[in-house]
Structure formats: structure tokens, C-alpha cells
PDB file of C-alpha atoms and ligand atoms in Angstrom:
ATOM      1  CA  MET A   1     102.389 -67.710 214.935  1.00 96.00           C
ATOM      2  CA  LYS A   2     103.552 -68.011 218.562  1.00 98.00           C
ATOM      3  CA  ILE A   3     101.387 -66.672 221.386  1.00 98.00           C
ATOM      4  CA  VAL A   4     102.926 -66.755 224.868  1.00 99.00           C
ATOM      5  CA  LEU A   5     100.921 -66.251 228.061  1.00 99.00           C
ATOM      6  CA  VAL A   6     102.709 -64.923 231.157  1.00 99.00           C
ATOM      7  CA  GLY A   7     101.515 -64.084 234.651  1.00 98.00           C
ATOM      8  CA  TYR A   8     101.653 -65.028 238.291  1.00 98.00           C
ATOM      9  CA  MET A   9     100.643 -68.464 239.630  1.00 98.00           C
ATOM     10  CA  ALA A  10      96.882 -69.077 239.228  1.00 98.00           C
ATOM     11  CA  SER A  11      96.362 -66.115 236.873  1.00 98.00           C
ATOM     12  CA  GLY A  12      94.795 -68.572 234.419  1.00 98.00           C
ATOM     13  CA  LYS A  13      97.629 -69.187 231.914  1.00 98.00           C
ATOM     14  CA  SER A  14      97.095 -72.960 231.597  1.00 98.00           C
ATOM     15  CA  THR A  15      93.283 -72.776 231.488  1.00 98.00           C
ATOM     16  CA  VAL A  16      93.065 -69.836 229.083  1.00 98.00           C
ATOM     17  CA  GLY A  17      95.934 -71.075 226.920  1.00 98.00           C
ATOM     18  CA  ARG A  18      94.293 -74.459 226.332  1.00 98.00           C
ATOM     19  CA  LEU A  19      90.962 -72.836 225.454  1.00 98.00           C
ATOM     20  CA  LEU A  20      92.593 -70.233 223.191  1.00 98.00           C
ATOM     21  CA  ALA A  21      94.568 -72.848 221.260  1.00 98.00           C
ATOM     22  CA  ARG A  22      91.445 -74.962 220.748  1.00 98.00           C
ATOM     23  CA  GLN A  23      89.514 -71.970 219.394  1.00 98.00           C
ATOM     24  CA  LEU A  24      92.398 -70.938 217.126  1.00 98.00           C
ATOM     25  CA  GLY A  25      92.890 -74.526 215.955  1.00 98.00           C
ATOM     26  CA  ILE A  26      96.594 -74.536 216.808  1.00 98.00           C
ATOM     27  CA  ARG A  27      98.738 -76.647 219.147  1.00 98.00           C
ATOM     28  CA  PHE A  28      98.833 -75.819 222.858  1.00 98.00           C
ATOM     29  CA  ILE A  29     101.965 -76.331 224.986  1.00 98.00           C
ATOM     30  CA  ASP A  30     101.884 -75.785 228.715  1.00 98.00           C
ATOM     31  CA  LEU A  31     105.536 -75.374 229.665  1.00 98.00           C
ATOM     32  CA  ASP A  32     105.025 -77.112 233.011  1.00 98.00           C
ATOM     33  CA  ASP A  33     103.360 -80.084 231.318  1.00 98.00           C
ATOM     34  CA  TYR A  34     106.115 -80.132 228.682  1.00 98.00           C
ATOM     35  CA  ILE A  35     108.764 -80.270 231.418  1.00 98.00           C
ATOM     36  CA  GLU A  36     106.885 -83.017 233.272  1.00 98.00           C
ATOM     37  CA  GLU A  37     106.542 -85.097 230.095  1.00 98.00           C
ATOM     38  CA  HIS A  38     110.278 -84.775 229.348  1.00 97.00           C
ATOM     39  CA  GLN A  39     111.387 -85.466 232.893  1.00 97.00           C
ATOM     40  CA  LYS A  40     108.710 -88.094 233.562  1.00 98.00           C
ATOM     41  CA  LYS A  41     108.294 -86.414 236.950  1.00 97.00           C
ATOM     42  CA  SER A  42     105.923 -83.823 238.413  1.00 97.00           C
ATOM     43  CA  ILE A  43     107.101 -80.245 238.943  1.00 96.00           C
ATOM     44  CA  LYS A  44     106.623 -80.888 242.640  1.00 95.00           C
ATOM     45  CA  THR A  45     108.997 -83.906 242.525  1.00 97.00           C
ATOM     46  CA  ILE A  46     111.579 -82.043 240.459  1.00 98.00           C
ATOM     47  CA  PHE A  47     111.612 -79.264 243.050  1.00 97.00           C
ATOM     48  CA  SER A  48     111.879 -81.671 245.988  1.00 96.00           C
ATOM     49  CA  GLU A  49     114.453 -84.017 244.392  1.00 98.00           C
ATOM     50  CA  LYS A  50     116.619 -81.571 242.428  1.00 98.00           C
ATOM     51  CA  GLY A  51     115.820 -78.096 243.807  1.00 98.00           C
ATOM     52  CA  GLU A  52     114.670 -74.845 242.215  1.00 98.00           C
ATOM     53  CA  ILE A  53     117.945 -73.929 240.470  1.00 98.00           C
ATOM     54  CA  PHE A  54     117.834 -77.234 238.553  1.00 98.00           C
ATOM     55  CA  PHE A  55     114.185 -76.514 237.662  1.00 98.00           C
ATOM     56  CA  ARG A  56     114.982 -72.981 236.436  1.00 98.00           C
ATOM     57  CA  LYS A  57     117.823 -74.245 234.187  1.00 98.00           C
ATOM     58  CA  LEU A  58     115.490 -76.933 232.802  1.00 98.00           C
ATOM     59  CA  GLU A  59     112.687 -74.388 232.349  1.00 98.00           C
ATOM     60  CA  HIS A  60     115.049 -72.154 230.338  1.00 98.00           C
ATOM     61  CA  GLN A  61     116.122 -75.062 228.101  1.00 98.00           C
ATOM     62  CA  MET A  62     112.532 -76.211 227.525  1.00 98.00           C
ATOM     63  CA  LEU A  63     111.387 -72.624 226.786  1.00 98.00           C
ATOM     64  CA  ASN A  64     114.047 -72.360 224.077  1.00 98.00           C
ATOM     65  CA  GLU A  65     113.075 -75.757 222.695  1.00 98.00           C
ATOM     66  CA  VAL A  66     109.376 -74.892 222.516  1.00 98.00           C
ATOM     67  CA  LEU A  67     109.928 -71.440 221.012  1.00 98.00           C
ATOM     68  CA  GLY A  68     112.227 -73.042 218.436  1.00 98.00           C
ATOM     69  CA  LYS A  69     109.458 -75.267 217.061  1.00 98.00           C
ATOM     70  CA  GLU A  70     108.429 -74.430 213.484  1.00 96.00           C
ATOM     71  CA  GLU A  71     104.678 -74.694 214.116  1.00 97.00           C
ATOM     72  CA  SER A  72     102.080 -72.165 215.356  1.00 98.00           C
ATOM     73  CA  LEU A  73     101.658 -72.479 219.106  1.00 98.00           C
ATOM     74  CA  VAL A  74      99.920 -71.132 222.165  1.00 98.00           C
ATOM     75  CA  ILE A  75     102.451 -71.461 224.996  1.00 99.00           C
ATOM     76  CA  SER A  76     101.442 -71.117 228.633  1.00 99.00           C
ATOM     77  CA  THR A  77     104.529 -70.426 230.742  1.00 98.00           C
ATOM     78  CA  GLY A  78     104.980 -71.079 234.439  1.00 98.00           C
ATOM     79  CA  GLY A  79     104.600 -68.146 236.787  1.00 98.00           C
ATOM     80  CA  GLY A  80     108.362 -67.839 237.234  1.00 98.00           C
ATOM     81  CA  THR A  81     109.431 -68.375 233.630  1.00 98.00           C
ATOM     82  CA  PRO A  82     109.731 -64.673 232.607  1.00 98.00           C
ATOM     83  CA  CYS A  83     111.561 -63.794 235.811  1.00 98.00           C
ATOM     84  CA  TYR A  84     114.765 -65.791 235.399  1.00 98.00           C
ATOM     85  CA  GLY A  85     117.835 -65.286 233.220  1.00 97.00           C
ATOM     86  CA  THR A  86     117.155 -64.057 229.718  1.00 98.00           C
ATOM     87  CA  ASN A  87     113.763 -65.766 229.452  1.00 98.00           C
ATOM     88  CA  MET A  88     111.610 -62.639 229.069  1.00 98.00           C
ATOM     89  CA  THR A  89     114.001 -61.261 226.420  1.00 98.00           C
ATOM     90  CA  ILE A  90     113.745 -64.563 224.530  1.00 98.00           C
ATOM     91  CA  ILE A  91     109.935 -64.500 224.791  1.00 98.00           C
ATOM     92  CA  LEU A  92     109.823 -60.917 223.455  1.00 98.00           C
ATOM     93  CA  ASP A  93     112.217 -61.822 220.615  1.00 98.00           C
ATOM     94  CA  GLU A  94     110.556 -65.067 219.579  1.00 98.00           C
ATOM     95  CA  ALA A  95     106.815 -64.649 220.238  1.00 98.00           C
ATOM     96  CA  ASP A  96     104.469 -62.797 217.904  1.00 98.00           C
ATOM     97  CA  HIS A  97     102.306 -62.020 220.911  1.00 98.00           C
ATOM     98  CA  SER A  98     103.168 -62.056 224.607  1.00 98.00           C
ATOM     99  CA  ILE A  99     100.221 -61.501 226.907  1.00 98.00           C
ATOM    100  CA  TYR A 100     100.301 -60.784 230.643  1.00 99.00           C
ATOM    101  CA  LEU A 101      97.185 -62.118 232.406  1.00 98.00           C
ATOM    102  CA  ASP A 102      97.014 -59.461 235.111  1.00 98.00           C
ATOM    103  CA  LEU A 103      95.096 -60.344 238.271  1.00 98.00           C
ATOM    104  CA  SER A 104      94.880 -58.518 241.611  1.00 98.00           C
ATOM    105  CA  ILE A 105      96.455 -59.910 244.777  1.00 97.00           C
ATOM    106  CA  PRO A 106      93.075 -60.661 246.413  1.00 97.00           C
ATOM    107  CA  ASN A 107      91.919 -62.599 243.339  1.00 98.00           C
ATOM    108  CA  LEU A 108      95.236 -64.469 243.089  1.00 98.00           C
ATOM    109  CA  LEU A 109      95.043 -65.212 246.812  1.00 97.00           C
ATOM    110  CA  ASP A 110      91.534 -66.585 246.466  1.00 97.00           C
ATOM    111  CA  ARG A 111      92.602 -69.004 243.725  1.00 97.00           C
ATOM    112  CA  ILE A 112      96.005 -70.004 245.141  1.00 97.00           C
ATOM    113  CA  SER A 113      94.672 -70.679 248.638  1.00 94.00           C
ATOM    114  CA  LYS A 114      92.332 -73.288 247.127  1.00 93.00           C
ATOM    115  CA  GLU A 115      95.135 -75.232 245.417  1.00 92.00           C
ATOM    116  CA  LYS A 116      98.533 -74.748 247.098  1.00 91.00           C
ATOM    117  CA  GLU A 117      99.433 -78.456 247.048  1.00 89.00           C
ATOM    118  CA  ASN A 118     100.787 -78.615 243.503  1.00 86.00           C
ATOM    119  CA  ARG A 119     102.660 -75.337 243.655  1.00 92.00           C
ATOM    120  CA  PRO A 120     105.984 -76.039 245.439  1.00 95.00           C
ATOM    121  CA  LEU A 121     106.647 -72.354 246.086  1.00 96.00           C
ATOM    122  CA  VAL A 122     103.529 -71.931 248.206  1.00 96.00           C
ATOM    123  CA  LYS A 123     102.612 -75.418 249.447  1.00 94.00           C
ATOM    124  CA  ASN A 124     104.366 -74.789 252.786  1.00 94.00           C
ATOM    125  CA  ILE A 125     103.191 -71.193 253.210  1.00 95.00           C
ATOM    126  CA  SER A 126     100.432 -70.872 255.800  1.00 95.00           C
ATOM    127  CA  ASP A 127      97.174 -69.149 254.854  1.00 93.00           C
ATOM    128  CA  LYS A 128      98.123 -66.438 257.333  1.00 95.00           C
ATOM    129  CA  GLU A 129     101.483 -65.762 255.616  1.00 97.00           C
ATOM    130  CA  LEU A 130     100.196 -66.187 252.056  1.00 96.00           C
ATOM    131  CA  PRO A 131      99.015 -62.587 251.468  1.00 97.00           C
ATOM    132  CA  GLU A 132     102.418 -61.153 252.415  1.00 97.00           C
ATOM    133  CA  PHE A 133     104.239 -63.808 250.401  1.00 97.00           C
ATOM    134  CA  ILE A 134     102.189 -63.183 247.252  1.00 97.00           C
ATOM    135  CA  GLY A 135     102.353 -59.394 247.667  1.00 97.00           C
ATOM    136  CA  LYS A 136     106.153 -59.438 247.970  1.00 98.00           C
ATOM    137  CA  HIS A 137     106.635 -62.045 245.235  1.00 98.00           C
ATOM    138  CA  LEU A 138     104.374 -60.193 242.798  1.00 98.00           C
ATOM    139  CA  PHE A 139     106.187 -56.916 243.584  1.00 98.00           C
ATOM    140  CA  GLU A 140     109.434 -58.610 242.529  1.00 98.00           C
ATOM    141  CA  ARG A 141     107.985 -60.280 239.434  1.00 98.00           C
ATOM    142  CA  ARG A 142     105.566 -57.747 237.974  1.00 98.00           C
ATOM    143  CA  PRO A 143     108.358 -55.744 236.230  1.00 98.00           C
ATOM    144  CA  TYR A 144     109.020 -58.839 234.110  1.00 98.00           C
ATOM    145  CA  TYR A 145     105.346 -59.525 233.325  1.00 98.00           C
ATOM    146  CA  MET A 146     104.795 -55.838 232.459  1.00 98.00           C
ATOM    147  CA  GLN A 147     107.289 -56.138 229.580  1.00 98.00           C
ATOM    148  CA  ALA A 148     104.741 -58.260 227.691  1.00 98.00           C
ATOM    149  CA  LYS A 149     103.418 -56.851 224.411  1.00 98.00           C
ATOM    150  CA  HIS A 150      99.867 -56.910 225.795  1.00 98.00           C
ATOM    151  CA  ILE A 151      98.670 -56.461 229.366  1.00 98.00           C
ATOM    152  CA  LEU A 152      95.197 -57.896 229.970  1.00 98.00           C
ATOM    153  CA  ASP A 153      93.206 -57.082 233.105  1.00 98.00           C
ATOM    154  CA  CYS A 154      91.566 -60.437 233.945  1.00 98.00           C
ATOM    155  CA  ASN A 155      89.850 -59.429 237.207  1.00 98.00           C
ATOM    156  CA  GLY A 156      86.225 -60.590 237.360  1.00 97.00           C
ATOM    157  CA  THR A 157      86.453 -62.087 233.855  1.00 97.00           C
ATOM    158  CA  ASP A 158      85.697 -65.738 233.191  1.00 98.00           C
ATOM    159  CA  ALA A 159      88.136 -67.782 231.109  1.00 98.00           C
ATOM    160  CA  GLU A 160      85.977 -67.781 227.968  1.00 98.00           C
ATOM    161  CA  THR A 161      85.776 -63.983 228.026  1.00 98.00           C
ATOM    162  CA  VAL A 162      89.549 -63.698 228.589  1.00 98.00           C
ATOM    163  CA  VAL A 163      89.980 -65.811 225.447  1.00 98.00           C
ATOM    164  CA  GLU A 164      87.649 -63.494 223.487  1.00 98.00           C
ATOM    165  CA  LYS A 165      89.658 -60.467 224.668  1.00 98.00           C
ATOM    166  CA  ILE A 166      92.921 -62.125 223.609  1.00 98.00           C
ATOM    167  CA  LYS A 167      91.533 -62.923 220.143  1.00 98.00           C
ATOM    168  CA  GLU A 168      90.745 -59.202 219.719  1.00 97.00           C
ATOM    169  CA  LEU A 169      94.446 -58.449 220.341  1.00 96.00           C
ATOM    170  CA  LEU A 170      95.749 -60.821 217.680  1.00 94.00           C
TER     171      LEU A 170
HETATM  172  N1  LIG B 201      89.229 -66.512 234.119  1.00 63.96           N
HETATM  173  C1  LIG B 201      89.110 -67.317 235.207  1.00 63.96           C
HETATM  174  N2  LIG B 201      88.126 -67.094 236.110  1.00 63.96           N
HETATM  175  C2  LIG B 201      88.015 -67.877 237.212  1.00 63.96           C
HETATM  176  N3  LIG B 201      88.834 -68.919 237.512  1.00 63.96           N
HETATM  177  C3  LIG B 201      89.844 -69.161 236.637  1.00 63.96           C
HETATM  178  C4  LIG B 201      90.037 -68.394 235.449  1.00 63.96           C
HETATM  179  N4  LIG B 201      91.128 -68.890 234.790  1.00 63.96           N
HETATM  180  C5  LIG B 201      91.576 -69.922 235.534  1.00 63.96           C
HETATM  181  N5  LIG B 201      90.812 -70.107 236.633  1.00 63.96           N
HETATM  182  C6  LIG B 201      90.996 -71.113 237.694  1.00 63.96           C
HETATM  183  O1  LIG B 201      92.107 -70.661 238.468  1.00 63.96           O
HETATM  184  C7  LIG B 201      92.945 -71.769 238.836  1.00 63.96           C
HETATM  185  C8  LIG B 201      94.331 -71.548 238.242  1.00 63.96           C
HETATM  186  O2  LIG B 201      94.234 -71.594 236.824  1.00 63.96           O
HETATM  187  P1  LIG B 201      95.507 -72.055 235.965  1.00 63.96           P
HETATM  188  O3  LIG B 201      95.074 -72.050 234.536  1.00 63.96           O
HETATM  189  O4  LIG B 201      96.106 -73.309 236.523  1.00 63.96           O
HETATM  190  O5  LIG B 201      96.510 -70.843 236.235  1.00 63.96           O
HETATM  191  P2  LIG B 201      98.108 -70.748 235.971  1.00 63.96           P
HETATM  192  O6  LIG B 201      98.432 -71.722 234.863  1.00 63.96           O
HETATM  193  O7  LIG B 201      98.320 -69.310 235.597  1.00 63.96           O
HETATM  194  O8  LIG B 201      98.763 -71.118 237.264  1.00 63.96           O
HETATM  195  C9  LIG B 201      92.255 -73.026 238.285  1.00 63.96           C
HETATM  196  O9  LIG B 201      91.465 -73.581 239.318  1.00 63.96           O
HETATM  197  C10 LIG B 201      91.367 -72.488 237.176  1.00 63.96           C
HETATM  198  O10 LIG B 201      90.211 -73.292 236.985  1.00 63.96           O
HETATM  199  O1  LIG B 202     105.536 -69.101 239.980  1.00 63.96           O
HETATM  200  C1  LIG B 202     106.401 -70.016 239.869  1.00 63.96           C
HETATM  201  O2  LIG B 202     107.619 -69.864 240.052  1.00 63.96           O
HETATM  202  C2  LIG B 202     105.905 -71.376 239.449  1.00 63.96           C
HETATM  203  C3  LIG B 202     104.667 -71.490 238.843  1.00 63.96           C
HETATM  204  C4  LIG B 202     104.142 -72.796 238.380  1.00 63.96           C
HETATM  205  O3  LIG B 202     103.361 -72.643 237.190  1.00 63.96           O
HETATM  206  P1  LIG B 202     101.877 -71.962 237.221  1.00 63.96           P
HETATM  207  O4  LIG B 202     102.078 -70.470 237.172  1.00 63.96           O
HETATM  208  O5  LIG B 202     101.168 -72.501 235.993  1.00 63.96           O
HETATM  209  O6  LIG B 202     101.266 -72.417 238.506  1.00 63.96           O
HETATM  210  C5  LIG B 202     105.262 -73.787 238.111  1.00 63.96           C
HETATM  211  O7  LIG B 202     106.013 -73.390 236.988  1.00 63.96           O
HETATM  212  C6  LIG B 202     106.167 -73.865 239.332  1.00 63.96           C
HETATM  213  O8  LIG B 202     105.393 -74.308 240.435  1.00 63.96           O
HETATM  214  C7  LIG B 202     106.821 -72.534 239.639  1.00 63.96           C
HETATM  215 MG1  LIG B 203      99.840 -73.189 234.708  1.00 63.96          MG
END
């Protein structure tokens, strides 16, 4: 079984995915971590050294590689994964369950503003400009996330409870 989590930056994909996999007793792959392990570089360094187009091509290749594995997996994607090329189509074709962790702009803003450093797309955005940036970016990306098989409202819900809600969907 393959379960893929999608959603904007800081929606909780990595945290919830790790917890969900542990409770289901299956392997967890965070696509960002997988890319970093293969490149032996951080996402931040890949962006700064090679640029975003290189990252997106790599992300597409690694997504295909991970979805092609024969084992049951929980896969946490990066916030941009579903929004480039044919990635969301591939996720819908290959995953048994795709789940959009839906969070409001104020809640995303609260989380992202606390940890911009490791997110290349926002690390140079001022706190003043961040609300507009996230609002615009989410407007562009939400149509991709909304294609997921399940849409889960995660506002005001701790990670453990999000995991319980996901298990009810499976
Ligand atoms: N359900 C939740 N409630 C509150 N904070 C959360 C929840 N899920 C994740 N977080 C926190 O939000 C931040 C982003 O989580 P993360 O799993 O890295 O998101 P993503 O992988 O979608 O970018 C982390 O500091 C994490 O501890
Ligand atoms: O939204 C995006 O385009 C990105 C989100 C990040 O993953 P998280 O959503 O886990 O932060 C990471 O893939 C990269 O910084 C690009
Ligand atoms: Mg993540």
C-alpha cells in the first residue's frame, strides 16, 4: 500500500507522515530527505548551487523512484511536488491513498514564520511580505492539492489526531 501526503510548506506532511508510518508499521520516506540522501546535499544547498529547475527535475525523478518501490510506504512529498509537470497525475495513478493536509493561511503563516531558514522559497521573504507571498502561492497551488483522493482539514488539530483521522480514511 502507498500513502502519499501532499500540502503546502509546514502543513505537517513530514511530521504526520513519520508518525503515521510508525503506527502502521510500514516504511516512511520523506521525499526531501530522500533527495538529500541521494545528493548528499541539503535542499537549501541544491537550490543555491543548482537552482530550482534542477531541483524540480530531481524531485520528479525521485518521486518516480519512490513510487516504483515494491514495498508499502508512507511518502511525505515536498510542498511543491504535486505542482510541477505530471507529478500529481503520477501520484493519483500510483498511490492507493493521496491525502491533502489542508491548513489555513494564518496557521501556515504562524508555522512558516517560525522556521523560514530551511525553506529556500521563503527564507528571503520578509515577515511583512510573507502573508501576501503565501496567499498568492497557495492560490496557485491549491488546485493541485485539491486533486488528492482525500482532503483533510488539519486546522487546530495536533499531529497525533491528524494521524488518527488519516487511519479512519484508509
Ligand atoms: N498537527 C500539527 N499541529 C501543530 N504543529 C504541527 C503539526 N504538524 C506539524 N507541526 C509543526 O509544524 C512545522 C512544520 O511541520 P512539517 O512536518 O515539517 O511540515 P511539512 O513537511 O508539511 O513542511 C514543524 O515545526 C512541526 O513540528
Ligand atoms: O513548497 C515548496 O516548493 C518546497 C517545500 C519543501 O518541503 P516541505 O513542504 O516539507 O517544507 C521543499 O521541498 C522545498 O523547500 C520546496
Ligand atoms: Mg516536509
